[in-house]
Amino acid sequence: MGHVTYYSQKTLHIEMKGRGSRDITSQIESLVTSSGIDIGMCHVFIQHTSASLMVCENADPDVRVDLETFMSNLIPDGDPMFVHIDEGSDDMPAHIRSVLTQTEVTLPISQSRLELGIWQGVYLWEHRHHAHTRKIVVTIHGQSSK
Amino acid sequence: MGHVTYYSQKTLHIEMKGRGSRDITSQIESLVTSSGIDIGMCHVFIQHTSASLMVCENADPDVRVDLETFMSNLIPDGDPMFVHIDEGSDDMPAHIRSVLTQTEVTLPISQSRLELGIWQGVYLWEHRHHAHTRKIVVTIHGQSSK
Amino acid sequence: MGHVTYYSQKTLHIEMKGRGSRDITSQIESLVTSSGIDIGMCHVFIQHTSASLMVCENADPDVRVDLETFMSNLIPDGDPMFVHIDEGSDDMPAHIRSVLTQTEVTLPISQSRLELGIWQGVYLWEHRHHAHTRKIVVTIHGQSSK
């Protein structure tokens, strides 16, 4: 039928200044745009266990303020229940936040674009207080009519 | 080896009457059945951030009653800690429930069927109290021997 | 370009002695190594709703001790709020832990290896107190230059 199957992979390096979330949709989308894929998948994988990914509402920044408040209340830094404390009072909470959210997300591709809902963005969520450069492996695959 | 790689994509529109979960396994499975795929993946993506997906026990409806109770206790509607409140007292809890569960799930395909466990179903979980029509993008890919 | 698209699928049977988590990275990696894939995906799916998967820090076992403590506090066995209690006081907590963590994870493959971060491992997390044999479907696909 003249279809070609396509796979490609790139690693993004994203600097985070400390705890908080950042929209990385456009950086992912730009990898998708150049692929020429008609139907396919975009897989986003963070190579860390104290930062994570989420698909979240992208209109009102207060949504992510409230998410931060919720997580800080649910998993307080320095909670005396934790025994893994050598790397700081925010380290074990960071691992738990990572486990409760996403290490990887797969997004649909249609016509060389991410097929997201209007109000959806992809966020990197840093859970440590110190600055970190986070590595994200993006793998794209699909079918091109070329 | 006579193998063909196959990609296809469809959008489902599912009406939800308000907060609660609904089994959508058969609607997904019917897309898989017609694919002719021997080995592959079925990716299910919800284009919203106040409704989500989960793979859950499908035998006793009380499991989902208890999940609802648990989530309502964990993230109370109208909690005064939230600042994103313009869209209603259930809106921020809906976003948090979405982040704590799944925006997308990938399911294995074997012999043109979803390779689920006996007690597993795929559920759309509406987190808002009002009725909504939710859009779900299903992307199927794999290898067919035809 | 001399590229071949490859799909394969295998089921692992893993014995768990009761609640707790176990590193299954090497068992997954050994399926990837023999694939000959240059760029691709490894999908890991657990066919159960009272055990789950997570990508977690693999250096200090105390991280998983603390995760267990956190989950046991968040979702106490035998909590009187639950109505689904016929299968034991740990059954409904197991379903909730499953919903809050992962039923499936997709991992990137590069050069016939899992492209994980240095401190990442893939864990099967048993949430029931009794011993169970858990089935995990591993589907690998990608592009090989052979």
XYZ file of N, CA and C in Angstrom, chain B residues 5 39 41 54-57 60 62-63 66-67 69-71 73-74 100-102 104-110 115-117 119-120 141-143, chain C residues 4-9 11 43 45-49 74-75 81-85 87 92 95-96 98-104 106 137 139 141:
210
model
N 3.104 -4.984 8.761
C 2.923 -4.129 9.919
C 1.727 -3.211 9.687
N 0.372 -10.256 16.784
C 1.049 -9.713 17.974
C 1.044 -8.204 17.828
N -0.109 -4.068 19.905
C -0.465 -3.219 21.027
C -1.744 -2.459 20.709
N -8.653 3.431 33.873
C -7.998 2.479 34.775
C -8.290 1.073 34.303
N -7.349 0.178 34.598
C -7.586 -1.252 34.463
C -7.966 -1.721 35.859
N -9.149 -2.348 35.987
C -9.683 -2.661 37.316
C -10.371 -4.017 37.294
N -10.516 -4.586 38.456
C -11.262 -5.826 38.683
C -12.672 -5.660 38.106
N -16.778 -7.757 40.735
C -17.639 -7.236 41.798
C -17.708 -5.703 41.699
N -18.687 -3.633 43.671
C -18.314 -2.983 44.936
C -16.863 -2.505 44.940
N -16.012 -3.131 44.133
C -14.626 -2.673 44.055
C -14.595 -1.211 43.612
N -15.888 1.148 46.281
C -14.846 1.423 47.287
C -13.769 2.356 46.731
N -13.442 2.214 45.458
C -12.480 3.143 44.841
C -13.012 4.578 44.881
N -15.214 5.771 47.047
C -15.177 6.203 48.452
C -13.768 6.625 48.842
N -12.805 5.799 48.474
C -11.413 6.102 48.805
C -10.997 7.451 48.215
N -11.282 7.649 46.927
C -10.861 8.887 46.258
C -11.583 10.109 46.850
N -12.599 10.484 49.861
C -11.989 10.798 51.166
C -10.607 11.418 51.001
N -9.842 10.897 50.035
C -8.462 11.361 49.843
C -8.436 12.798 49.308
N -3.472 10.968 39.421
C -3.148 9.783 40.230
C -3.546 8.465 39.546
N -4.377 8.550 38.501
C -4.743 7.325 37.781
C -4.105 7.401 36.384
N -4.833 7.080 35.295
C -4.167 7.002 33.999
C -4.883 7.842 32.941
N -3.706 7.331 29.856
C -3.557 6.404 28.726
C -3.104 5.051 29.238
N -3.569 4.010 28.576
C -3.098 2.655 28.870
C -2.809 1.929 27.559
N -1.760 1.116 27.597
C -1.411 0.274 26.453
C -1.692 -1.175 26.838
N -2.384 -1.897 25.961
C -2.773 -3.278 26.248
C -2.186 -4.196 25.190
N -1.715 -5.381 25.585
C -1.153 -6.296 24.582
C -2.254 -6.952 23.744
N -1.935 -7.196 22.494
C -2.826 -7.927 21.584
C -2.150 -9.241 21.209
N -2.931 -10.311 21.276
C -2.461 -11.621 20.828
C -3.586 -12.276 20.043
N -5.079 -9.174 25.300
C -4.499 -10.224 26.152
C -4.612 -9.807 27.635
N -5.860 -9.600 28.086
C -6.104 -9.194 29.478
C -6.178 -10.411 30.393
N -5.952 -10.185 31.672
C -6.234 -11.216 32.659
C -7.740 -11.426 32.777
N -9.817 -11.295 35.183
C -10.584 -10.372 36.028
C -10.314 -8.910 35.705
N -9.701 -8.655 34.561
C -9.374 -7.264 34.217
C -10.363 -6.661 33.222
N -1.638 -1.174 16.728
C -0.586 -1.503 15.771
C -0.026 -2.876 16.071
N 0.513 -3.506 15.048
C 1.054 -4.828 15.247
C 1.403 -5.493 13.943
N 1.586 -6.787 14.059
C 2.071 -7.584 12.951
C 1.003 -8.595 12.566
N 14.016 -3.915 9.167
C 12.957 -4.888 9.362
C 12.201 -4.515 10.631
N 10.875 -4.548 10.577
C 10.075 -4.308 11.777
C 9.767 -5.642 12.440
N 9.890 -5.643 13.768
C 9.889 -6.869 14.540
C 8.879 -6.765 15.676
N 8.054 -7.773 15.892
C 7.178 -7.881 17.068
C 7.377 -9.260 17.695
N 7.472 -9.315 19.035
C 7.455 -10.622 19.695
C 6.795 -10.501 21.055
N 6.302 -11.594 21.576
C 5.552 -11.579 22.836
C 5.835 -12.846 23.635
N 5.188 -14.606 27.837
C 4.591 -14.469 29.171
C 5.556 -15.004 30.228
N 7.057 -3.456 26.150
C 5.833 -3.245 26.931
C 5.652 -4.388 27.920
N 3.176 -5.920 30.896
C 1.771 -5.856 31.317
C 1.492 -6.952 32.336
N 0.966 -6.569 33.507
C 0.621 -7.569 34.511
C -0.868 -7.890 34.418
N -1.182 -9.191 34.340
C -2.576 -9.620 34.099
C -3.372 -9.765 35.399
N -3.159 -8.835 36.338
C -3.817 -8.923 37.641
C -4.199 -7.534 38.131
N -5.133 -7.479 39.077
C -5.563 -6.194 39.633
C -5.284 -6.080 41.139
N -1.640 4.871 53.940
C -2.620 5.556 53.095
C -3.882 4.711 52.922
N -3.698 3.389 52.817
C -4.814 2.470 52.539
C -4.723 1.312 53.534
N -14.270 1.514 55.883
C -14.964 2.182 54.771
C -15.221 1.231 53.599
N -14.514 0.099 53.560
C -14.633 -0.791 52.403
C -15.804 -1.768 52.534
N -16.522 -1.972 51.419
C -17.604 -2.969 51.398
C -17.191 -4.262 50.681
N -16.180 -4.179 49.807
C -15.669 -5.372 49.111
C -14.661 -6.068 50.026
N -15.158 -6.937 50.915
C -14.295 -7.519 51.952
C -14.285 -9.046 51.957
N -12.973 -11.242 50.070
C -11.724 -11.942 49.740
C -10.585 -11.589 50.697
N -9.189 -5.254 49.005
C -9.558 -3.936 48.471
C -8.347 -2.990 48.497
N -6.401 -3.688 45.385
C -6.964 -3.102 44.162
C -6.651 -1.599 44.083
N -6.738 -0.914 45.201
C -6.467 0.538 45.190
C -4.994 0.805 44.911
N -3.072 -1.032 43.207
C -2.900 -1.321 41.775
C -3.324 -0.124 40.928
N -4.460 0.486 41.275
C -4.975 1.626 40.507
C -4.066 2.853 40.668
N -3.447 3.009 41.832
C -2.577 4.174 42.068
C -1.167 3.996 41.501
N -0.809 2.749 41.164
C 0.510 2.516 40.564
C 0.293 2.101 39.099
N 0.986 1.080 38.599
C 0.897 0.790 37.158
C 0.535 -0.666 36.889
N -0.394 -0.865 35.971
C -0.684 -2.196 35.450
C 0.240 -2.518 34.284
N 0.767 -1.470 33.655
C 1.633 -1.691 32.490
C 2.628 -0.556 32.387
N 5.779 0.915 29.561
C 6.486 0.795 28.290
C 7.873 1.388 28.483
N 2.866 -10.254 30.701
C 3.004 -10.364 29.245
C 3.989 -9.289 28.775
N 5.722 -7.609 25.562
C 5.662 -7.453 24.103
C 6.765 -6.490 23.678
N 8.711 -4.601 20.399
C 8.651 -4.303 18.969
C 9.637 -3.200 18.627
